[in-house]
Coordinates of C-alpha atoms and ligand atoms in Angstrom, one line a residue:
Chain A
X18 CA -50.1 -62.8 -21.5
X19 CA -49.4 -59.6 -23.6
X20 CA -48.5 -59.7 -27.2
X21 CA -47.9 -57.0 -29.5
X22 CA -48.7 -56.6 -33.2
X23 CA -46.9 -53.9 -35.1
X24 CA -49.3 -53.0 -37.7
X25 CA -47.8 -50.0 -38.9
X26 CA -47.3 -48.5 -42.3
X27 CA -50.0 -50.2 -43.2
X28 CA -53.8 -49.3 -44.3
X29 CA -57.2 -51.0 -43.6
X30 CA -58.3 -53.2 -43.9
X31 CA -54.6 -54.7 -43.2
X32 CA -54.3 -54.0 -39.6
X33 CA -57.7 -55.9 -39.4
X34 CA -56.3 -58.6 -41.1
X35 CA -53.4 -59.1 -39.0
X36 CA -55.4 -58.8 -36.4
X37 CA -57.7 -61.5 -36.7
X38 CA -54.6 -64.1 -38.1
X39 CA -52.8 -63.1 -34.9
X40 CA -55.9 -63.5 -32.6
X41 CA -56.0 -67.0 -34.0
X42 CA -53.1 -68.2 -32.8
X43 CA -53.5 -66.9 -28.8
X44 CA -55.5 -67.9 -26.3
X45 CA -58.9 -67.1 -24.2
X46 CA -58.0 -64.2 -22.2
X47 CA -54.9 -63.1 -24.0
X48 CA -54.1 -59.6 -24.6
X49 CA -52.7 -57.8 -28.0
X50 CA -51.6 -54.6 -28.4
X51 CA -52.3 -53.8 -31.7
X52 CA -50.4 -50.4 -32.6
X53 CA -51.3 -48.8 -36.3
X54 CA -50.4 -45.5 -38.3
X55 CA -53.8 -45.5 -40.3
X56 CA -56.8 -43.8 -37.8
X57 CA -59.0 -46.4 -39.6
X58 CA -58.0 -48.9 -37.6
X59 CA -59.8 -47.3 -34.5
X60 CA -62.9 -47.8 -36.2
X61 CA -62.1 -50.9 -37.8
X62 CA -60.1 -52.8 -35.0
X63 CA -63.4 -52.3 -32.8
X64 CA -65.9 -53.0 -34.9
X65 CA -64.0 -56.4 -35.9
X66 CA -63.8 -57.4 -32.2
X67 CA -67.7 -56.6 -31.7
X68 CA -68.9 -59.2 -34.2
X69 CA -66.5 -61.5 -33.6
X70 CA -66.5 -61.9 -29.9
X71 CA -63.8 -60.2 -28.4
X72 CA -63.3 -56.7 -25.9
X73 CA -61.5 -53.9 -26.8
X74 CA -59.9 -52.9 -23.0
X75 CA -58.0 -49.9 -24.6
X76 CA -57.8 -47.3 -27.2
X77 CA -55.6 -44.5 -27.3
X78 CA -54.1 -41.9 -30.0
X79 CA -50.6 -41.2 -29.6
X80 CA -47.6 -39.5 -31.9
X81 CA -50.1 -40.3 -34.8
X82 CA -50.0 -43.7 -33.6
X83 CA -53.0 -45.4 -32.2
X84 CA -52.7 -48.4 -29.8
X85 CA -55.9 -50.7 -29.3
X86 CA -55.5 -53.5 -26.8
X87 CA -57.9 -56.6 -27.4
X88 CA -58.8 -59.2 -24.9
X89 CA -59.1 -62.4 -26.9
X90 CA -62.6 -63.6 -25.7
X91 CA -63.4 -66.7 -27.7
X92 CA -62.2 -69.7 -30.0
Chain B
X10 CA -85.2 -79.0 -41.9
X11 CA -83.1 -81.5 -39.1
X12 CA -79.5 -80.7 -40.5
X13 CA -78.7 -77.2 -39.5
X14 CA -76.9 -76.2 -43.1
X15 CA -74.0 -74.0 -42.3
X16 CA -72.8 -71.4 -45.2
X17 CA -70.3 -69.1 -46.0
X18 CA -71.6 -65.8 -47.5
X19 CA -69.2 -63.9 -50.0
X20 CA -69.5 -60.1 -48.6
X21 CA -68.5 -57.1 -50.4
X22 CA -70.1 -54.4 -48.1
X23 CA -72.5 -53.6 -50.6
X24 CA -76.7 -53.7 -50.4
X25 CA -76.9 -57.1 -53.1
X26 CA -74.4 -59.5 -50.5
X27 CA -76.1 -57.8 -46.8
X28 CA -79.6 -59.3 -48.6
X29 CA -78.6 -62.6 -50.1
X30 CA -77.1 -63.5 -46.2
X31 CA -80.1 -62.2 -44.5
X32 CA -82.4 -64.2 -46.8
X33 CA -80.5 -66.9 -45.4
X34 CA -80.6 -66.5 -41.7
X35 CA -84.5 -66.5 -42.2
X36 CA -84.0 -70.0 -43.4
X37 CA -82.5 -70.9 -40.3
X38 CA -79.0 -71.2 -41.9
X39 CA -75.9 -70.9 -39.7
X40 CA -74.2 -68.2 -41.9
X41 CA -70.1 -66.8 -41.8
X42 CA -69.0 -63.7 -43.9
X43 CA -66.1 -63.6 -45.7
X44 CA -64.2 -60.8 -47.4
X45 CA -61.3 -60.5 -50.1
X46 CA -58.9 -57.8 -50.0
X47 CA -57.2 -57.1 -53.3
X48 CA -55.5 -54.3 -52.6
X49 CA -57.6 -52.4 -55.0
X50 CA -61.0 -52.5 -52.7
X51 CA -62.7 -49.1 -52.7
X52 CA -62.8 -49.1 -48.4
X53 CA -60.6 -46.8 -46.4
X54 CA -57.5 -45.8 -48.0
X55 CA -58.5 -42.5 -49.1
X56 CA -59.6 -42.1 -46.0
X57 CA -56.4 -42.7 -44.6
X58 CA -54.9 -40.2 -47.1
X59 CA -56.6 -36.9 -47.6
X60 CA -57.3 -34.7 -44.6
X61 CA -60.8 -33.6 -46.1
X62 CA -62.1 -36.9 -45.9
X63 CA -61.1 -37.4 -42.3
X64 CA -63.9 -35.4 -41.0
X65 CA -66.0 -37.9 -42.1
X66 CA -66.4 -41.0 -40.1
X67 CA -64.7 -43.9 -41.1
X68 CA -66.7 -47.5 -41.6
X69 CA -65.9 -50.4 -43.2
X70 CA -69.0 -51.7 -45.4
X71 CA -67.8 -55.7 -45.1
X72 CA -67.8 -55.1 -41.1
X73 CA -70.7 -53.0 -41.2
X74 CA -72.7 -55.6 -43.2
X75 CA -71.4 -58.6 -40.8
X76 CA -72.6 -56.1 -37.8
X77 CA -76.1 -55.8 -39.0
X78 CA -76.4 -59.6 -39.8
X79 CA -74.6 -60.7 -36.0
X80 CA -72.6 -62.9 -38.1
X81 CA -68.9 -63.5 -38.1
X82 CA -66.9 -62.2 -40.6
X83 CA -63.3 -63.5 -42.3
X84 CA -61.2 -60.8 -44.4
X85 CA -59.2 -62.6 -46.4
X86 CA -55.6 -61.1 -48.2
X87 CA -55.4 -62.0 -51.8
X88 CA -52.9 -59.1 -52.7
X89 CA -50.2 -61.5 -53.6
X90 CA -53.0 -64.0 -55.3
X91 CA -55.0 -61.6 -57.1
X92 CA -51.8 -60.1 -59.4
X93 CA -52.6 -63.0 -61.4
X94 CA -56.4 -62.6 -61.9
X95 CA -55.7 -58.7 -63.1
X96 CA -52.6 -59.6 -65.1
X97 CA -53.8 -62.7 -67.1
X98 CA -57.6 -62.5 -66.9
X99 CA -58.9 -65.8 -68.8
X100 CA -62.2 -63.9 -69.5
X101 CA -60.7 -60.4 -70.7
X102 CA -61.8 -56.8 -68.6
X103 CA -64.9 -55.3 -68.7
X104 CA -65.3 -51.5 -69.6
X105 CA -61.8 -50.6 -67.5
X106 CA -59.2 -52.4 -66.2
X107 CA -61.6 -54.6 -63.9
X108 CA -61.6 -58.4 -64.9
X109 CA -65.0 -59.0 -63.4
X110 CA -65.7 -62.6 -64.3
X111 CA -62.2 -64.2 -63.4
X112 CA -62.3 -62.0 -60.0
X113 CA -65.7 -63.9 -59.0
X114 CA -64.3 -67.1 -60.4
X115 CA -61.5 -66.8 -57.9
X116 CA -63.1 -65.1 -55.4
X117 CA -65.9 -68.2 -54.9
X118 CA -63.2 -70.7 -56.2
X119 CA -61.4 -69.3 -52.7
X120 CA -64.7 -69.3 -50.9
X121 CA -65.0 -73.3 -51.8
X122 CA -61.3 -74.0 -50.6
X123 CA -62.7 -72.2 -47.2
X124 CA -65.9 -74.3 -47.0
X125 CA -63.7 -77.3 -47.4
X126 CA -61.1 -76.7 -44.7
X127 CA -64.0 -75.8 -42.4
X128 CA -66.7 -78.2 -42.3
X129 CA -69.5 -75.9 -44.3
X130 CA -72.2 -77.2 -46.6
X131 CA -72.4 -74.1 -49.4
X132 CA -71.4 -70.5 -50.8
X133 CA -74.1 -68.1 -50.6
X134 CA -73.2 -64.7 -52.7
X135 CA -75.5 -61.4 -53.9
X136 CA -75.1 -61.9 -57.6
X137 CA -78.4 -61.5 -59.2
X138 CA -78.9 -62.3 -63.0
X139 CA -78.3 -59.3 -65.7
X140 CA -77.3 -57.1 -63.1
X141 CA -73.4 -56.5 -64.3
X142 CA -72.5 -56.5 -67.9
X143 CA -70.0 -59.0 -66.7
X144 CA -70.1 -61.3 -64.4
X145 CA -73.7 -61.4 -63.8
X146 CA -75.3 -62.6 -66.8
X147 CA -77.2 -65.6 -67.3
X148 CA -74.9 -67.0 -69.6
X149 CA -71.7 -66.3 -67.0
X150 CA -73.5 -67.4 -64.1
X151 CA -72.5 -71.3 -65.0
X152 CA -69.2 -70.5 -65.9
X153 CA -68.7 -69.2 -62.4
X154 CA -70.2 -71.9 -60.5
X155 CA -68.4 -74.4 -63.0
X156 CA -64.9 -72.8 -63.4
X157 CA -64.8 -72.2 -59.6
X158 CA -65.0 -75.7 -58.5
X159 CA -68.3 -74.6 -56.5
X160 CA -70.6 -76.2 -58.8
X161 CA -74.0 -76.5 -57.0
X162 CA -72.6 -75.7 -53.8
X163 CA -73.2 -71.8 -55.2
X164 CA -76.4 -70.3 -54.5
X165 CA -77.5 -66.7 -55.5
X166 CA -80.4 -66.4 -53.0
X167 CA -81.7 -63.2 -54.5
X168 CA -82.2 -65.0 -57.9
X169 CA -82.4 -68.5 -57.2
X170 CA -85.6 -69.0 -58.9
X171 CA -84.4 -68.0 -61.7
X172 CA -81.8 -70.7 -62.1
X173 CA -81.4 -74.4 -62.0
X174 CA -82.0 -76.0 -58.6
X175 CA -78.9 -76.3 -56.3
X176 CA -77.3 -79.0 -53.7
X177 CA -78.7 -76.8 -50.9
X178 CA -82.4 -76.9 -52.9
X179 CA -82.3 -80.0 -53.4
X180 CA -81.6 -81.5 -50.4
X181 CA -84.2 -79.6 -48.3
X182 CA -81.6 -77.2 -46.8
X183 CA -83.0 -74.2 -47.9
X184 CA -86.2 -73.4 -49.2
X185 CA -86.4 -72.6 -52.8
X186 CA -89.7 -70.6 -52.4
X187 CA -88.6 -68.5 -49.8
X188 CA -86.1 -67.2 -52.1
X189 CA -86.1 -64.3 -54.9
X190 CA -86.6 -64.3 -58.9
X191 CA -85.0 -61.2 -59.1
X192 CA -83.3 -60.0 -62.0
X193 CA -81.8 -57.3 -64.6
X194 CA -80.6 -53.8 -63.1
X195 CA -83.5 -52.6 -61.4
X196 CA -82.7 -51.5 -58.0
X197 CA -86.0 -51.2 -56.7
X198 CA -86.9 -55.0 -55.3
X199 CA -83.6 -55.0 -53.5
X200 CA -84.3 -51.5 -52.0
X201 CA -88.0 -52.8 -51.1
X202 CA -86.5 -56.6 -49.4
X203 CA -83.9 -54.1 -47.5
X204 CA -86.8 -51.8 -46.2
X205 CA -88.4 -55.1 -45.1
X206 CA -86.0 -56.3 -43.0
X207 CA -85.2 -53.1 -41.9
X208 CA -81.5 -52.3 -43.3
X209 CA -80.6 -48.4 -43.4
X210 CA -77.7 -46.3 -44.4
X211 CA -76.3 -49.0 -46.1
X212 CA -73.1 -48.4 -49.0
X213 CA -74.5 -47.4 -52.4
X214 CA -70.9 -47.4 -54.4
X215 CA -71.3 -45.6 -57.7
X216 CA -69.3 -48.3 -59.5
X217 CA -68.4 -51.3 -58.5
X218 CA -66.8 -52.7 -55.3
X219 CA -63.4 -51.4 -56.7
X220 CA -60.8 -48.9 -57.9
X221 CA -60.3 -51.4 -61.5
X222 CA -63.9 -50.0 -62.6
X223 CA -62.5 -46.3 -62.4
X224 CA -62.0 -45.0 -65.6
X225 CA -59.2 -42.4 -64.2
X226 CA -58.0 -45.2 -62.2
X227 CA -57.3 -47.7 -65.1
X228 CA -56.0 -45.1 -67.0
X229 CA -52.8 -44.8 -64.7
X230 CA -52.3 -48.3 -64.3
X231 CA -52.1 -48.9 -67.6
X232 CA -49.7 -45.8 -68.0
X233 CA -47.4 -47.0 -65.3
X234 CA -47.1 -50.5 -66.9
X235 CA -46.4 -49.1 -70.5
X236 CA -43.8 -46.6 -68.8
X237 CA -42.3 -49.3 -67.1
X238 CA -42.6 -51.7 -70.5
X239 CA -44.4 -54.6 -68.1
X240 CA -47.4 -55.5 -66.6
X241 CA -46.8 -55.6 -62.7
X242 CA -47.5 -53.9 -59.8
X243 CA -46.3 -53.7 -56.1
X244 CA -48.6 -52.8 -53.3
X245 CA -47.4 -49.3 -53.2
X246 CA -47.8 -48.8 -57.0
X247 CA -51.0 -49.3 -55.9
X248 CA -51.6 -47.2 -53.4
X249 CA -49.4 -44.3 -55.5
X250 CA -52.0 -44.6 -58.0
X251 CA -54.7 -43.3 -55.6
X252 CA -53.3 -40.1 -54.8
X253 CA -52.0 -36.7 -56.6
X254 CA -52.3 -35.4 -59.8
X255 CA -50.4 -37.9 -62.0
X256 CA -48.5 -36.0 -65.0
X257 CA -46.3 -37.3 -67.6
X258 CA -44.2 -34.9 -69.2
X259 CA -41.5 -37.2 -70.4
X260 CA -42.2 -40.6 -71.3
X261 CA -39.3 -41.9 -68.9
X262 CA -40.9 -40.0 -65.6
X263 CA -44.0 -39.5 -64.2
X264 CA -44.7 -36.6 -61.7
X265 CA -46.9 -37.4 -58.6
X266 CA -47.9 -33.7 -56.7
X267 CA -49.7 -33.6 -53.9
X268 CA -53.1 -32.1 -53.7
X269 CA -53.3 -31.3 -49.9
X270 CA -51.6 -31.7 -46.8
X271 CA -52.9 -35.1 -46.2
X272 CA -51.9 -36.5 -49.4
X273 CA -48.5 -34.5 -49.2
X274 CA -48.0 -36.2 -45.9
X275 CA -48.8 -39.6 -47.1
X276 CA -46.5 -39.1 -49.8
X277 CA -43.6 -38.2 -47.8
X278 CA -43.4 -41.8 -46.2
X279 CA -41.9 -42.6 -50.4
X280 CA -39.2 -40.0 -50.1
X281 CA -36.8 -42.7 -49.9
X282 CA -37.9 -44.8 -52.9
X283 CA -38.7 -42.0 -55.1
X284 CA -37.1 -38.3 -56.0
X285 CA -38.8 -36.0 -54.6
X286 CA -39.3 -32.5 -55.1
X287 CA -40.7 -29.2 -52.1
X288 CA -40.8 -25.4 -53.1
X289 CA -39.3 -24.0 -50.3
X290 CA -39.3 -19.9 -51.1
X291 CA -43.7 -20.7 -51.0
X292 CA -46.2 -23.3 -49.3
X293 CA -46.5 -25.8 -52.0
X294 CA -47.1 -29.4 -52.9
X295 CA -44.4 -32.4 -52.3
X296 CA -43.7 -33.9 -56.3
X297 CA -42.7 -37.6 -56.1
X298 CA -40.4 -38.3 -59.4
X299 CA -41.3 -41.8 -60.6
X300 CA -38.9 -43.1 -63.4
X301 CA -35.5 -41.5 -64.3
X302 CA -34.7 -37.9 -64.5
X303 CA -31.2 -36.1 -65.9
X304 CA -30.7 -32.4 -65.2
X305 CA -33.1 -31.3 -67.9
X306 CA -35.7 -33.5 -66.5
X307 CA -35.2 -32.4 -63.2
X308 CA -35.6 -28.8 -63.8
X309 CA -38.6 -29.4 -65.9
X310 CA -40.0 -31.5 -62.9
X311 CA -39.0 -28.2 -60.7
X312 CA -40.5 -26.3 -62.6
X313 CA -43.7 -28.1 -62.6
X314 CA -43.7 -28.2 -58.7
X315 CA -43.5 -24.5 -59.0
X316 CA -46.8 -23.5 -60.6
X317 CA -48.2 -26.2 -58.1
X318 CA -47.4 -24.1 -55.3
X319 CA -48.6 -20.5 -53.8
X320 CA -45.7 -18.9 -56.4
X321 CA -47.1 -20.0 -59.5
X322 CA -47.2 -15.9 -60.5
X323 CA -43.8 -15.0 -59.3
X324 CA -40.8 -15.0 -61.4
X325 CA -38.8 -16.8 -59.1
X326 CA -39.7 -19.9 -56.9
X327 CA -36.9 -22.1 -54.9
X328 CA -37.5 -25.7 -55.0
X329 CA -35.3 -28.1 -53.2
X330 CA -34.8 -31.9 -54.8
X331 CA -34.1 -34.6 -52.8
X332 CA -32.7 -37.6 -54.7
X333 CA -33.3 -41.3 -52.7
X334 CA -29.8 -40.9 -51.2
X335 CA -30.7 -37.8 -49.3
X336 CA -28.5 -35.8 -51.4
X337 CA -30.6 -32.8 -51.6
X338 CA -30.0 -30.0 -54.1
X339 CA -32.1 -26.0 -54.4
X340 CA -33.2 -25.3 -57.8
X341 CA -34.1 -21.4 -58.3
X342 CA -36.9 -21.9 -61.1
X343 CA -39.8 -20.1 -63.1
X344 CA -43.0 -21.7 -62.8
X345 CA -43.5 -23.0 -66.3
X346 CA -47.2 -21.3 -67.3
X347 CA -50.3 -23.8 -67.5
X348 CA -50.3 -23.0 -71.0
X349 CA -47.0 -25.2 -71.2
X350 CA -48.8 -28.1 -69.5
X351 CA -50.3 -30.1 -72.3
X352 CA -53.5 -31.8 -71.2
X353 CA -52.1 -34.7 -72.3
X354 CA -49.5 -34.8 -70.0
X355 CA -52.7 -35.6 -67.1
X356 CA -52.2 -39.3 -67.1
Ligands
SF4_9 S1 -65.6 -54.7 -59.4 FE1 -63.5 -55.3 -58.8 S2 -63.8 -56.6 -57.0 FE2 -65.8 -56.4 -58.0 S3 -65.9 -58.2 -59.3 FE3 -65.1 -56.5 -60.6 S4 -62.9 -56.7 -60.4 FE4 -63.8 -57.9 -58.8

């Protein structure tokens, strides 16, 4: 299932933030799209998945937007 | 040791909190970051804002840290919270606006709720004894395990020897000799334990972990709340704060202008909240208007905004105001010289 996240307007470590609180309430193999207006977050997002144990299957830049889909990977 | 202690490990991004963690691990501890945002943390916004800084790339010292450990790592908002432990700090501020003891009172009392809720044993953090003028002396170091709530549950693994055993000491969790007697502000034994277990290009911050120990940074908070005539602060106060040059002119209003495109493009997502002001005739800054203006003000403000911009010489500059209703009016101005800017007007 695909969920969004509209973390605009915002700067990081916010979109990390609600990120991770979102993440917590979906399941193992879930998707979110996470779309921010800070370019942190393409750094940030990432990095945040790596150590906690989930994928990033997308990152793209668009409109000064950029739009990272996360797999959710584990508990 | 049989029980596999599990603790949570306060982490700021800096050097002092990557150690304490690692010492940790060593020991066989099952360790979890966590991290407080106050809205004032010295990671990423300016980043966001100014275009020169882009070029540079971005990292995050608390996920950094957390990488280079494997552990997890919990960033936690106290925004809303930590208005509070700015406005009324119990313990007073330290040399700027930054209230240093009752932030790591709060900070580990919120670390202890967390422990609680999640089935961990203690609260590791990276203070080290007569490092801050604050908040790590060896006289404040009980009043933060005590007004906390952390009691012995706290324990400062780069300067444990140094201080009265703790829960995790005594009951074989952790062992006291495999920990550090460091203390005062010498720099080098940290450096030396980091070179041991192989930690590079880790965050040196000149000050402290945030924008409250910036003299320049205090300064304008504590204009805006005696403009204003009350201590408070929104989110983007905040984030206003960090950008422009701030000048007074008036005690009423308060000019914010932009010092480059990226901060003149961040600004213009507050057109709507505040008056703002654009040369138009010349390339020049965006001027955000914070307070109240009449006509006067608003030419003075305009005229301001003029020797800002690339028609500072000229005798005529056109500057076009746009009031939060989208009215917008053109004001045909002469720069006023910088010998009409008082310094005190700088905020
Ligand atoms: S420097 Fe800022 S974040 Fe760090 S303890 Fe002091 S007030 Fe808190």
């Amino acid at each position: 299932m695909i969920h969004k996240l509209d973390a605009r307007r915002m700067f990081c470590p916010m979109p990390v933030i609600r990120t991770q609180d979102k993440i917590k309430e979906l399941a193992v193999g879930d998707l979110l799209e996470v779309t921010s207006t800070d370019p942190g977050a393409l750094s940030d997002i990432p990095a945040w998945c790596r150590i906690n144990g989930h994928k990033v299957v997308d990152c793209r830049e668009q409109d000064d937007e950029v739009i990272i889909t996360v797999e959710v990977c584990s508990e | 040791m049989s029980h596999q202690a599990k603790a949570v490990a306060l982490i700021s991004g800096g050097l002092d909190s990557l150690l304490a963690a690692k010492v940790m691990l060593e020991q066989g501890v099952h360790v979890e970051g966590i991290n407080f945002y106050t809205g004032f943390c010295v990671e990423g916004h300016t980043h966001a804002i100014r275009k020169q800084d882009k070029a540079k790339p971005k990292r995050n010292n608390a996920l950094w840290s957390a990488e280079q450990l494997g552990i997890k790592l919990h960033i936690v908002d106290i925004v809303e919270e930590y208005k509070d432990v700015l406005l009324n700090p119990k313990h007073g501020y330290g040399a700027n606006m930054n209230p240093c003891l009752d932030c790591k009172i709060f900070m580990v009392h919120k670390a202890q709720q967390w422990i609680e809720e999640n089935g961990f044993d203690f609260i590791i953090t990276g203070e080290v004894v007569g490092q801050r003028p604050m908040s790590q002396r060896k006289d404040t170091m009980p009043v933060v395990a005590r007004e906390s709530g952390a009691e012995d549950r706290l324990l400062r693994p780069l300067c444990a020897q140094n201080l009265p055993a703790t829960l995790p000491e005594r009951e074989g969790w952790v062992d006291r000799d495999r920990m550090y007697g460091f203390s005062g502000r010498n720099r080098k034994p940290q450096m030396a334990l980091a070179k041991e277990f192989g930690f590079e290009d880790y965050a040196k911050p000149a000050g402290g972990c945030c924008f409250l120990t910036d003299e320049s940074y205090s300064a304008k908070l504590v204009d805006l709340w005696d403009a204003r005539g009350k201590r408070e602060y929104e989110m983007d106060d905040i984030m206003l704060l960090k950008v422009g040059r701030h000048i007074r002119p008036r005690p009423h209003f308060k000019l914010i202008i932009g010092r480059e495109e990226g901060e003149n493009k961040f600004m213009q997502g507050y057109t709507k909240i505040y008056i703002s002001l654009k040369t138009t005739s010349h390339a020049g800054p965006l001027t955000l208007l914070d307070g109240v203006a009449n006509d006067d003000d608003l030419l003075l403000a305009a005229r301001i905004t003029a020797r800002f911009s690339q028609g500072k010489g000229d005798e005529k500059v056109s500057v076009e105001v746009r009031r939060t209703n989208g009215e917008v009016t053109s004001l045909d101005v002469t720069p006023l010289p910088a010998s009409e800017i008082p310094e005190a007007w700088y905020v």
